PDB file of C-alpha atoms in Angstrom:
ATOM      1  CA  UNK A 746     -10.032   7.189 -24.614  1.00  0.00           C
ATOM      2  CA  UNK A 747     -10.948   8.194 -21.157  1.00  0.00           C
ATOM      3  CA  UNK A 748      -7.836   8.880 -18.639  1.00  0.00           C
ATOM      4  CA  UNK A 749      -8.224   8.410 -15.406  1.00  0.00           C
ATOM      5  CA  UNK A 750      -4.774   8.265 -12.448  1.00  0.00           C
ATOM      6  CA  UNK A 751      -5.327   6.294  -9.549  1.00  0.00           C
ATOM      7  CA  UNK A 752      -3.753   7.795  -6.783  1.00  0.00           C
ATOM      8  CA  UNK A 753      -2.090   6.437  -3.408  1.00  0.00           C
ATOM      9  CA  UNK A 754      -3.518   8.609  -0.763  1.00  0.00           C
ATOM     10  CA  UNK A 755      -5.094  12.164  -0.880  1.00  0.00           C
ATOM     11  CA  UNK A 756      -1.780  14.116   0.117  1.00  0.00           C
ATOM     12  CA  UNK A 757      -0.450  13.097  -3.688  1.00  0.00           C
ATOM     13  CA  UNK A 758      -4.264  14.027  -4.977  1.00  0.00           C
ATOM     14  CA  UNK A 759      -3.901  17.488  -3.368  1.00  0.00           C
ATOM     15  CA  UNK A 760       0.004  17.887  -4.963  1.00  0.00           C
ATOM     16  CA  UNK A 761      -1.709  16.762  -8.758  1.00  0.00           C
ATOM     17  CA  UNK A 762      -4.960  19.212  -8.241  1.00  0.00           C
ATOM     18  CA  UNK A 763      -3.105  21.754 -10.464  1.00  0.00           C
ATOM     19  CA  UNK A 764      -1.253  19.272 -12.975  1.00  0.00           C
ATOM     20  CA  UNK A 765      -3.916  16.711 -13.519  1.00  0.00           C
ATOM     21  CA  UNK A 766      -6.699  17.412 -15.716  1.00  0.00           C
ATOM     22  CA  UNK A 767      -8.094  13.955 -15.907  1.00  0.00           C
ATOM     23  CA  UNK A 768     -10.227  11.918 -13.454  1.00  0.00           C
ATOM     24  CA  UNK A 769      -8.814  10.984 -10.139  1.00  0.00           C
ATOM     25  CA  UNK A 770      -9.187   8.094  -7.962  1.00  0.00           C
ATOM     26  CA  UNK A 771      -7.948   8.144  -4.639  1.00  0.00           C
ATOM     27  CA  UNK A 772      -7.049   5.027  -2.830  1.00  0.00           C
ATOM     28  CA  UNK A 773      -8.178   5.496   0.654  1.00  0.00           C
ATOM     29  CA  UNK A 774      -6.650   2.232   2.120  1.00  0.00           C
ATOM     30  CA  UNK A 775      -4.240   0.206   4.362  1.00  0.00           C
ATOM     31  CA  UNK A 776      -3.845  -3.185   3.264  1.00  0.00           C
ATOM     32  CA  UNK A 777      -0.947  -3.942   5.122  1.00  0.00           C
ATOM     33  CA  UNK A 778      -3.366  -4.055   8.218  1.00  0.00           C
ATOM     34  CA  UNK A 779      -6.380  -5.517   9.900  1.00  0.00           C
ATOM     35  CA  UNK A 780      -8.875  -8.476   7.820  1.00  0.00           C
ATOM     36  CA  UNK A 781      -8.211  -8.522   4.103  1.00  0.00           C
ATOM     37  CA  UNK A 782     -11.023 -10.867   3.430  1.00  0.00           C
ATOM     38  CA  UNK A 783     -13.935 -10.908   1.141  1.00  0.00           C
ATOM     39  CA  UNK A 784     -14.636 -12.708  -2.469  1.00  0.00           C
ATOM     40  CA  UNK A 785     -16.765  -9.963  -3.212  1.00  0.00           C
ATOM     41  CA  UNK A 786     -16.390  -6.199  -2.623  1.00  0.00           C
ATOM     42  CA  UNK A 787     -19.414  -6.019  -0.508  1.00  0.00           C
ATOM     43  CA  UNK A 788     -17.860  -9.151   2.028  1.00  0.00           C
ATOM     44  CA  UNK A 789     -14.926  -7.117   1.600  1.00  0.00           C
ATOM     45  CA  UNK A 790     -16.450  -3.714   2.375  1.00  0.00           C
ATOM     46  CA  UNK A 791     -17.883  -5.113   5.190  1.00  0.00           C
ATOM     47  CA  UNK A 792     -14.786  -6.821   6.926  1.00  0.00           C
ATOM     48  CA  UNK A 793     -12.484  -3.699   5.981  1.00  0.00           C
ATOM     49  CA  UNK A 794     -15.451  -0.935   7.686  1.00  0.00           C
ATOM     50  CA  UNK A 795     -15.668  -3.240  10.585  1.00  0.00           C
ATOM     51  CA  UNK A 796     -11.514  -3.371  11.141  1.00  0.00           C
ATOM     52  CA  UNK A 797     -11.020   0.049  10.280  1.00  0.00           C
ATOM     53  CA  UNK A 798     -13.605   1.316  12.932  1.00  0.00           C
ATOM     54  CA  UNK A 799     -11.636   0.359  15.687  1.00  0.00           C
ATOM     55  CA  UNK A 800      -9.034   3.615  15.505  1.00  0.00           C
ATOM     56  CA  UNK A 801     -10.132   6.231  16.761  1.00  0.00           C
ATOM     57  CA  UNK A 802     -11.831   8.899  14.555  1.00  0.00           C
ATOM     58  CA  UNK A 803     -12.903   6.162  12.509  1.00  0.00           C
ATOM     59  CA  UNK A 804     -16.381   4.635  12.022  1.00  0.00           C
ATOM     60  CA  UNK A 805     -18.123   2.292   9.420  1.00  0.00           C
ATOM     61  CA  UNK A 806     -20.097   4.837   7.725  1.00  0.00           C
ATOM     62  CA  UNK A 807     -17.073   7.311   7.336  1.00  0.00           C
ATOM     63  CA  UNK A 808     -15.781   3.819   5.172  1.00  0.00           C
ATOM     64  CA  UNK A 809     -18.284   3.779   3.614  1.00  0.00           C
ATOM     65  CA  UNK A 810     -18.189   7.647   2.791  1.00  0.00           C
ATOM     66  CA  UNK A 811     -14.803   8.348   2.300  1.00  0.00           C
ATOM     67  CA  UNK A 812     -13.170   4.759   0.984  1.00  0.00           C
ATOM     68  CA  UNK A 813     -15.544   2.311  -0.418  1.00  0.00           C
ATOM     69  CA  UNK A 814     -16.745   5.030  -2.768  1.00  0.00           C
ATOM     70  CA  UNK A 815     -13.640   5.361  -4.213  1.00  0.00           C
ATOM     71  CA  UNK A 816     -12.900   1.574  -5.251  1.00  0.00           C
ATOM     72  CA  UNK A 817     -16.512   1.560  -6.967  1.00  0.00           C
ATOM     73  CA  UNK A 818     -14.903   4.578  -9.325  1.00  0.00           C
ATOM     74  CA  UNK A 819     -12.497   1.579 -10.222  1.00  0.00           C
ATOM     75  CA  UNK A 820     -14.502  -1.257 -10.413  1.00  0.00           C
ATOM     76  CA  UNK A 821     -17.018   0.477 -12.872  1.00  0.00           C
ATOM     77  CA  UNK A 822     -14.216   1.889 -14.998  1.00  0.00           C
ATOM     78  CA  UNK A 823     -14.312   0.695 -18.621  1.00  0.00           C
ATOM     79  CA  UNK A 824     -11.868  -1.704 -20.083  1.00  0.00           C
ATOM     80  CA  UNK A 825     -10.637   0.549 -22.333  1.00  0.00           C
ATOM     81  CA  UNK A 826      -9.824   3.734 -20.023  1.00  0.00           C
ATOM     82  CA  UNK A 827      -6.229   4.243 -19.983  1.00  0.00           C
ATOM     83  CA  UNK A 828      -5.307   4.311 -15.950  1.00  0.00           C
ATOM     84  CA  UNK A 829      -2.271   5.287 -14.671  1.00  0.00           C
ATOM     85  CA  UNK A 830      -1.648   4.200 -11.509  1.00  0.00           C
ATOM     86  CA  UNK A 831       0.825   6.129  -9.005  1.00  0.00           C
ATOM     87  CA  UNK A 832       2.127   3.935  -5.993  1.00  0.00           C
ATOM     88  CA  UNK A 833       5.419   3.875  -4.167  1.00  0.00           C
ATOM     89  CA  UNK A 834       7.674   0.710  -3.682  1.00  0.00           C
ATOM     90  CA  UNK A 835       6.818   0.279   0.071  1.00  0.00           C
ATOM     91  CA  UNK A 836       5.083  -2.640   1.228  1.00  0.00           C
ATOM     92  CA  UNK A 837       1.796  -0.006   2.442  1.00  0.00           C
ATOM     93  CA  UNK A 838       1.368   1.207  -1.414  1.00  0.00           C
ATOM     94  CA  UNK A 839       2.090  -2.510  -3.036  1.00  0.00           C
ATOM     95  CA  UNK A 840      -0.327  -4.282  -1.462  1.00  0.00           C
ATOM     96  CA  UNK A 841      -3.136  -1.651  -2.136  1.00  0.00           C
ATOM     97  CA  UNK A 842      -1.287  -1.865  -5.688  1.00  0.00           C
ATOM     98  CA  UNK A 843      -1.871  -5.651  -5.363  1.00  0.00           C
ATOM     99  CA  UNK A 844      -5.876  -5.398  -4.928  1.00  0.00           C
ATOM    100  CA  UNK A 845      -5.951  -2.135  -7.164  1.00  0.00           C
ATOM    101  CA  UNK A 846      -4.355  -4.328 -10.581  1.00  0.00           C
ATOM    102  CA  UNK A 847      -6.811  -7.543  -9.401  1.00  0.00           C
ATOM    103  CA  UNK A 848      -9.757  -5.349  -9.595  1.00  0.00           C
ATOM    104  CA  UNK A 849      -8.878  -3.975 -13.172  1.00  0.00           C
ATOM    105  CA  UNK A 850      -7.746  -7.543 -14.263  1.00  0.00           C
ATOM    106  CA  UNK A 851     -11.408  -9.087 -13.103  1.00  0.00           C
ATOM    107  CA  UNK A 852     -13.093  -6.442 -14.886  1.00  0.00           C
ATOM    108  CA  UNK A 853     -11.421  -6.945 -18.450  1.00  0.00           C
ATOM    109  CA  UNK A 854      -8.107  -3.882 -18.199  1.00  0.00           C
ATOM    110  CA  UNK A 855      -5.170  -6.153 -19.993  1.00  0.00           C
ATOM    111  CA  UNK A 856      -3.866  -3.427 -21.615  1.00  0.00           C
ATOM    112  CA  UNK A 857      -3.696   0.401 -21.029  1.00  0.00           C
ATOM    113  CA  UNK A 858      -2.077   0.527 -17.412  1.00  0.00           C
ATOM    114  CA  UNK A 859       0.126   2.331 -16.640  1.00  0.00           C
ATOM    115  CA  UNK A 860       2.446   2.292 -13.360  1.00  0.00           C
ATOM    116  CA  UNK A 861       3.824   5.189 -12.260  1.00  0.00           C
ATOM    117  CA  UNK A 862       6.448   5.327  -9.120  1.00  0.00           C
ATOM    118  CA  UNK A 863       8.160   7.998  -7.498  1.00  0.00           C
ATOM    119  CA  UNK A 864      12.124   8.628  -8.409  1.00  0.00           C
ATOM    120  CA  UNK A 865      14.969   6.686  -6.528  1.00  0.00           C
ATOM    121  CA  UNK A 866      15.985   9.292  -3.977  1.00  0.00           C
ATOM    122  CA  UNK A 867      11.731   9.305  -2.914  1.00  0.00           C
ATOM    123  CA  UNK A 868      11.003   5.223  -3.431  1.00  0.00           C
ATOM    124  CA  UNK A 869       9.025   5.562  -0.603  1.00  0.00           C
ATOM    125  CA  UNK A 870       7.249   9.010  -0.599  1.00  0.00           C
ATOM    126  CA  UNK A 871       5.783  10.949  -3.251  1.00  0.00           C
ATOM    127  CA  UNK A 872       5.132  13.942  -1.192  1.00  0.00           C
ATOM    128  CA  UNK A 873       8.826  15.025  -1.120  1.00  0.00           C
ATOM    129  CA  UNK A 874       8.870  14.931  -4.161  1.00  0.00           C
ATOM    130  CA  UNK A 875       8.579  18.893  -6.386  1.00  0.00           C
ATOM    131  CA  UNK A 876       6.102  19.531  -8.875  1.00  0.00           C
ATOM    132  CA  UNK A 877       8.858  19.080 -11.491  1.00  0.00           C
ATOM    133  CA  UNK A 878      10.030  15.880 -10.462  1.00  0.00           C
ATOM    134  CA  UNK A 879       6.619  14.491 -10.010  1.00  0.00           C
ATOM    135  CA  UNK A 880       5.916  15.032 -13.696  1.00  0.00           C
ATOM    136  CA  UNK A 881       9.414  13.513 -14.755  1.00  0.00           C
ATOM    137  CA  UNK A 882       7.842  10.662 -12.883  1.00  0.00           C
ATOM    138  CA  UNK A 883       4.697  10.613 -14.718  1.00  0.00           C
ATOM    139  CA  UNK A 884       7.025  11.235 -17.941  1.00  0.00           C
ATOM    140  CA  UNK A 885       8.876   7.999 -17.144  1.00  0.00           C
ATOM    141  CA  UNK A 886       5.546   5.880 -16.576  1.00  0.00           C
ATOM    142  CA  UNK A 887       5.672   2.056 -17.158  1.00  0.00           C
ATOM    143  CA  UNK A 888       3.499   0.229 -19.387  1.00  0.00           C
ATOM    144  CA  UNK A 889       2.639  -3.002 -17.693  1.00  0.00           C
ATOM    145  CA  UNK A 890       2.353  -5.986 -20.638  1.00  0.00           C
ATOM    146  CA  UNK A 891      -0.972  -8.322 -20.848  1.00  0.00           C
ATOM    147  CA  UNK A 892       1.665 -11.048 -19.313  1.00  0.00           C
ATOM    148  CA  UNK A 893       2.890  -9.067 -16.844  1.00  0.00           C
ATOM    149  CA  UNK A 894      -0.656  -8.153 -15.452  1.00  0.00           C
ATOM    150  CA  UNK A 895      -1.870 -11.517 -15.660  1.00  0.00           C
ATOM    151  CA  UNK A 896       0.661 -12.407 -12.844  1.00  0.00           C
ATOM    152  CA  UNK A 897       0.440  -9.227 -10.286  1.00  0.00           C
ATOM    153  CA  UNK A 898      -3.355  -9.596 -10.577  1.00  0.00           C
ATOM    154  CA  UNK A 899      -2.604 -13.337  -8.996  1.00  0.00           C
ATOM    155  CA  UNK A 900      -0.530 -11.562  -5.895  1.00  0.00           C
ATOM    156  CA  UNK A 901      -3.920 -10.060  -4.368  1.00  0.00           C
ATOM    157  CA  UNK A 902      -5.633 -13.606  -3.507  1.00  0.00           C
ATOM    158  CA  UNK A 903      -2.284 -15.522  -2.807  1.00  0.00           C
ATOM    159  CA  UNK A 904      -1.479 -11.642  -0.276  1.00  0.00           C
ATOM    160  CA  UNK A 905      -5.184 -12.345   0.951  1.00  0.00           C
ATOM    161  CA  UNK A 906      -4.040 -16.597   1.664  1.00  0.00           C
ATOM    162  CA  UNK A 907      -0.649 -15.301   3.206  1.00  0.00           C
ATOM    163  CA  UNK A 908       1.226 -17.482   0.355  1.00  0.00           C
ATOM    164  CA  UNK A 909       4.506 -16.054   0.409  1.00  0.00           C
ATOM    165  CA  UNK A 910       6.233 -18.852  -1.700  1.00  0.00           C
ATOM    166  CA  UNK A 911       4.081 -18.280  -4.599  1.00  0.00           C
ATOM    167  CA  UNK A 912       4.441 -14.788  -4.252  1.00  0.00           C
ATOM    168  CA  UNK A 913       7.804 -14.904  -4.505  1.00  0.00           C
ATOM    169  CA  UNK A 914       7.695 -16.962  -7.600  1.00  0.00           C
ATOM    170  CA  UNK A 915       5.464 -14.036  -9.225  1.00  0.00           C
ATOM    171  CA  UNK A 916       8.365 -11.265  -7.960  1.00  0.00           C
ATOM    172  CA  UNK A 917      11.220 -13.445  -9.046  1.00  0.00           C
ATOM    173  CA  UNK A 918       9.381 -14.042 -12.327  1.00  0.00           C
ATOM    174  CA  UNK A 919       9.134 -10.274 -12.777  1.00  0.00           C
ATOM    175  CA  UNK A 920      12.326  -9.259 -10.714  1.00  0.00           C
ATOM    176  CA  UNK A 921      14.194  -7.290 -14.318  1.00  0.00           C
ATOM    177  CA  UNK A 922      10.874  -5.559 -14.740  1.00  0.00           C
ATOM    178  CA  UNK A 923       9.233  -4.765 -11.671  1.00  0.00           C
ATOM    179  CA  UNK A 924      12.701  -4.838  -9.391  1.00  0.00           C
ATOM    180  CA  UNK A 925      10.927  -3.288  -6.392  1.00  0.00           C
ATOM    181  CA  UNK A 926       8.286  -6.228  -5.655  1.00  0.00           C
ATOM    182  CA  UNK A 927      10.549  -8.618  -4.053  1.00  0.00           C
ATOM    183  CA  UNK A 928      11.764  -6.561  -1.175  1.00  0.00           C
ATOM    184  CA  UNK A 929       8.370  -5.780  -0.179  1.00  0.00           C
ATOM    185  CA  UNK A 930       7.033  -9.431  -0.299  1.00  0.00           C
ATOM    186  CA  UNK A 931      10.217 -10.060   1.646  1.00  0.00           C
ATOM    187  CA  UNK A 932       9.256  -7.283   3.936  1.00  0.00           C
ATOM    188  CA  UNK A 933       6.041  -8.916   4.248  1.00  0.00           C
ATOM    189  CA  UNK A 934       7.446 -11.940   4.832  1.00  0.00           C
ATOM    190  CA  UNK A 935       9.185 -10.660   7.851  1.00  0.00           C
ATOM    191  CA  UNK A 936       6.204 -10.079   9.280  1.00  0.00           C
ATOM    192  CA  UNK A 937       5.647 -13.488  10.152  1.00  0.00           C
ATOM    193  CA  UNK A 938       5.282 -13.501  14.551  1.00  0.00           C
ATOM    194  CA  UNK A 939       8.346 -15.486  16.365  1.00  0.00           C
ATOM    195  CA  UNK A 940       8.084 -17.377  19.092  1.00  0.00           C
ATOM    196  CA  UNK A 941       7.437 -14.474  21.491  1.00  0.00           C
ATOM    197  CA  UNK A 942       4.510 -13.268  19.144  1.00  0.00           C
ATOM    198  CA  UNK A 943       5.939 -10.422  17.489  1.00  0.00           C
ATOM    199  CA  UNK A 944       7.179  -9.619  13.731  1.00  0.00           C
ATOM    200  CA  UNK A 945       9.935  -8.114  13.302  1.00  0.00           C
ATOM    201  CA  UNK A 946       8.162  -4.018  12.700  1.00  0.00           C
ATOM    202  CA  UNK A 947       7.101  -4.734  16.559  1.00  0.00           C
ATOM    203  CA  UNK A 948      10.687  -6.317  17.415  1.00  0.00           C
ATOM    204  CA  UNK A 949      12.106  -3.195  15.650  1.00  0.00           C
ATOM    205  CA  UNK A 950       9.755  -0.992  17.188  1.00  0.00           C
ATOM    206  CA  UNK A 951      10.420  -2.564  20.694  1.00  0.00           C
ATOM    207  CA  UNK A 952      14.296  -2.015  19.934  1.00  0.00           C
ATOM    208  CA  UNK A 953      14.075   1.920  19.137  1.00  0.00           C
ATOM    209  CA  UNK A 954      11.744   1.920  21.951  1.00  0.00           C
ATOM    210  CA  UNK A 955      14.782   0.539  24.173  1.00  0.00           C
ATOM    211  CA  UNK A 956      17.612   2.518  22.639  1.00  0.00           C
ATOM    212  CA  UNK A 957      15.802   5.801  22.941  1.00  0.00           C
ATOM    213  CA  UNK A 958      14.768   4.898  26.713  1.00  0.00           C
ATOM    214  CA  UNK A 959      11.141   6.418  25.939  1.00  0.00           C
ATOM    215  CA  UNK A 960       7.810   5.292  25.487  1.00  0.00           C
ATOM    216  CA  UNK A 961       6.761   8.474  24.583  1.00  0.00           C
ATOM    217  CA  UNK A 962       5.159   7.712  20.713  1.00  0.00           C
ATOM    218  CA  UNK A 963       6.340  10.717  18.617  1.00  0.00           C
ATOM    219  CA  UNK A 964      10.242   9.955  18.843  1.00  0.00           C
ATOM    220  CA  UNK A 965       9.652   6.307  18.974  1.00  0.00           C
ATOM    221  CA  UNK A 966       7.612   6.954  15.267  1.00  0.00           C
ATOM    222  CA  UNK A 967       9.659   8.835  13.738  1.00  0.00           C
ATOM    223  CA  UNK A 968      12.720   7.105  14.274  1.00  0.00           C
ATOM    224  CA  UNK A 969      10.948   3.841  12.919  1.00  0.00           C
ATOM    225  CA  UNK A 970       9.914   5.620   9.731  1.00  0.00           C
ATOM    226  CA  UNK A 971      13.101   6.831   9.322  1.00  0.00           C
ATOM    227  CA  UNK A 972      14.783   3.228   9.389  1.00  0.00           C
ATOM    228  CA  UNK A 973      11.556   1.092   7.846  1.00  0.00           C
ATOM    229  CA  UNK A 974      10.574   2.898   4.993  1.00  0.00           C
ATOM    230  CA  UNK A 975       9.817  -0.271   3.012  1.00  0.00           C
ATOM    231  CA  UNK A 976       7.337  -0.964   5.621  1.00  0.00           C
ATOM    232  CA  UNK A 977       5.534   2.990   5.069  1.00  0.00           C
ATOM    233  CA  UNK A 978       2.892   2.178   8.261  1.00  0.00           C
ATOM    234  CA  UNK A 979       1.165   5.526   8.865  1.00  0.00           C
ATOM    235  CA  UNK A 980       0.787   6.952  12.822  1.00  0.00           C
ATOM    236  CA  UNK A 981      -2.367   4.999  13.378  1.00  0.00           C
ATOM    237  CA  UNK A 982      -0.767   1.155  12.501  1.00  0.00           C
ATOM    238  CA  UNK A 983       2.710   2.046  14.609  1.00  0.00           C
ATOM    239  CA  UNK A 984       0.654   3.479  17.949  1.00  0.00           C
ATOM    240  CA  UNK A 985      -1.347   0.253  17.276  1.00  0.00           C
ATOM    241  CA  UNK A 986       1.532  -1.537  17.718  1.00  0.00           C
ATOM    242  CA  UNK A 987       3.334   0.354  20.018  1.00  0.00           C
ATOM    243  CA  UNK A 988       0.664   0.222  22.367  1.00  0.00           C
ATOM    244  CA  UNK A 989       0.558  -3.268  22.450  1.00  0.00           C
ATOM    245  CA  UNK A 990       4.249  -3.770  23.213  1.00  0.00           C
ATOM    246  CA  UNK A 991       3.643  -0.804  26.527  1.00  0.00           C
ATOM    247  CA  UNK A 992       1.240  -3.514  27.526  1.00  0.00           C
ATOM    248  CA  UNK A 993       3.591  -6.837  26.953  1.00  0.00           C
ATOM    249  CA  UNK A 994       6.132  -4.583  29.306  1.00  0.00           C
ATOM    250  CA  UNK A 995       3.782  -3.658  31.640  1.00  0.00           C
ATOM    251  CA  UNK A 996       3.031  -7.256  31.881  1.00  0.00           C
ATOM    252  CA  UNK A 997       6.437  -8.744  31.726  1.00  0.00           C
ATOM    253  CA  UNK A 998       7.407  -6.649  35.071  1.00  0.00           C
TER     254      UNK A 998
END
């Protein structure tokens, strides 16, 4: 039976390069930002390249290159490969979890998946985790039940919609065995704009922002990291936002 660990970003690829004999797919994605739309993978390509393409250092063809390759290693992946798939409990790795266990599901994986998450201390970060405790990790993998993948493969579309009531049903359906997917729909949840147009990551951003008396990005980041870790936005969502909050100042004085 072919093996094959799908991986959450290539920082965790480069830590398993020595440990890892079997195949590895690298998930080379941020779901948690920018047009999630597309029935098919080639709509989806397409509206994902296009977003993406707007930060800079980023173009459609390098998504096409560098990411789009990757999710064809899954797609084509026969039903009987046992896949292991490594993801944290932020909101970042679930949703690319999410779209990951939809695309198995389609393609006829009920059985033979495995989830694999980092320990308590790291819940949000594999790579501080050591070499030892990363294979205690894969030592403590979860097998995810035929019933229990027929419901997360549901959360992708109904993420996709922005239905957050039926997600919630899924979570609180699977709360004693996947514990870990109701804060993050929560977190998700939060996400929602008030009536001044931001979520609360930008109100939270805008109140570090205030405290620190800076809107210089690197102390303004890290501090946000530091206290959202369920959210787990990289550099390139947070200056996003950050920017756009210099701007609502600018304009607000």
């Amino acid at each position: 039976m072919k093996k094959v660990h799908i991986l959450n970003g290539d920082f965790l690829n480069c830590q398993l390069k020595d440990t890892v004999e079997a195949e590895r797919v690298v998930m080379r994605e941020c779901l948690i930002d920018g047009n999630i739309q597309g029935e098919t993978l080639v709509t989806f390509y397409a509206n994902r390249a296009a977003f993406t393409s707007q930060y800079e250092g980023c173009t459609v063809a390098g998504y096409y290159k560098y990411a789009a390759p990757e999710i064809n290693k899954i797609n084509t992946l026969a039903p009987e490969s046992e896949v292991y798939c490594w993801f944290e409990d932020d909101l970042f790795c679930q949703a690319n979890l999410w779209f990951v266990l939809n695309l198995l599901f389609k393609n006829g994986h009920h059985s033979h998946i495995y989830l694999v998450r980092p320990n308590k201390v790291n819940r949000y970060n594999f790579n501080k985790m050591t070499d030892d405790e990363l294979n205690i990790a894969f030592e403590s993998k979860q097998l995810l039940l035929s019933s229990q993948l027929t419901l997360l493969a549901e959360l992708w579309p109904l993420y996709q919609q922005n239905n957050v009531n039926d997600m919630f049903v899924i979570a609180k359906k699977l709360r004693l065995a996947l514990p870990f997917l109701l804060p993050a729909i929560a977190a998700h949840e939060c996400r929602a704009p008030d009536e001044n147009g931001l979520g609360y990551p930008q109100r939270q951003l805008l109140a570090i922002m205030q405290e620190l008396d800076t809107t210089e990005f690197g102390p303004v980041f890290q501090c946000f990291s530091e206290r959202e870790g369920i959210y787990s936005f990289g550099d390139l969502q947070v200056k996003q936002m950050f920017e756009q909050l210099k701007q609502k100042l600018a304009g607000d004085l």
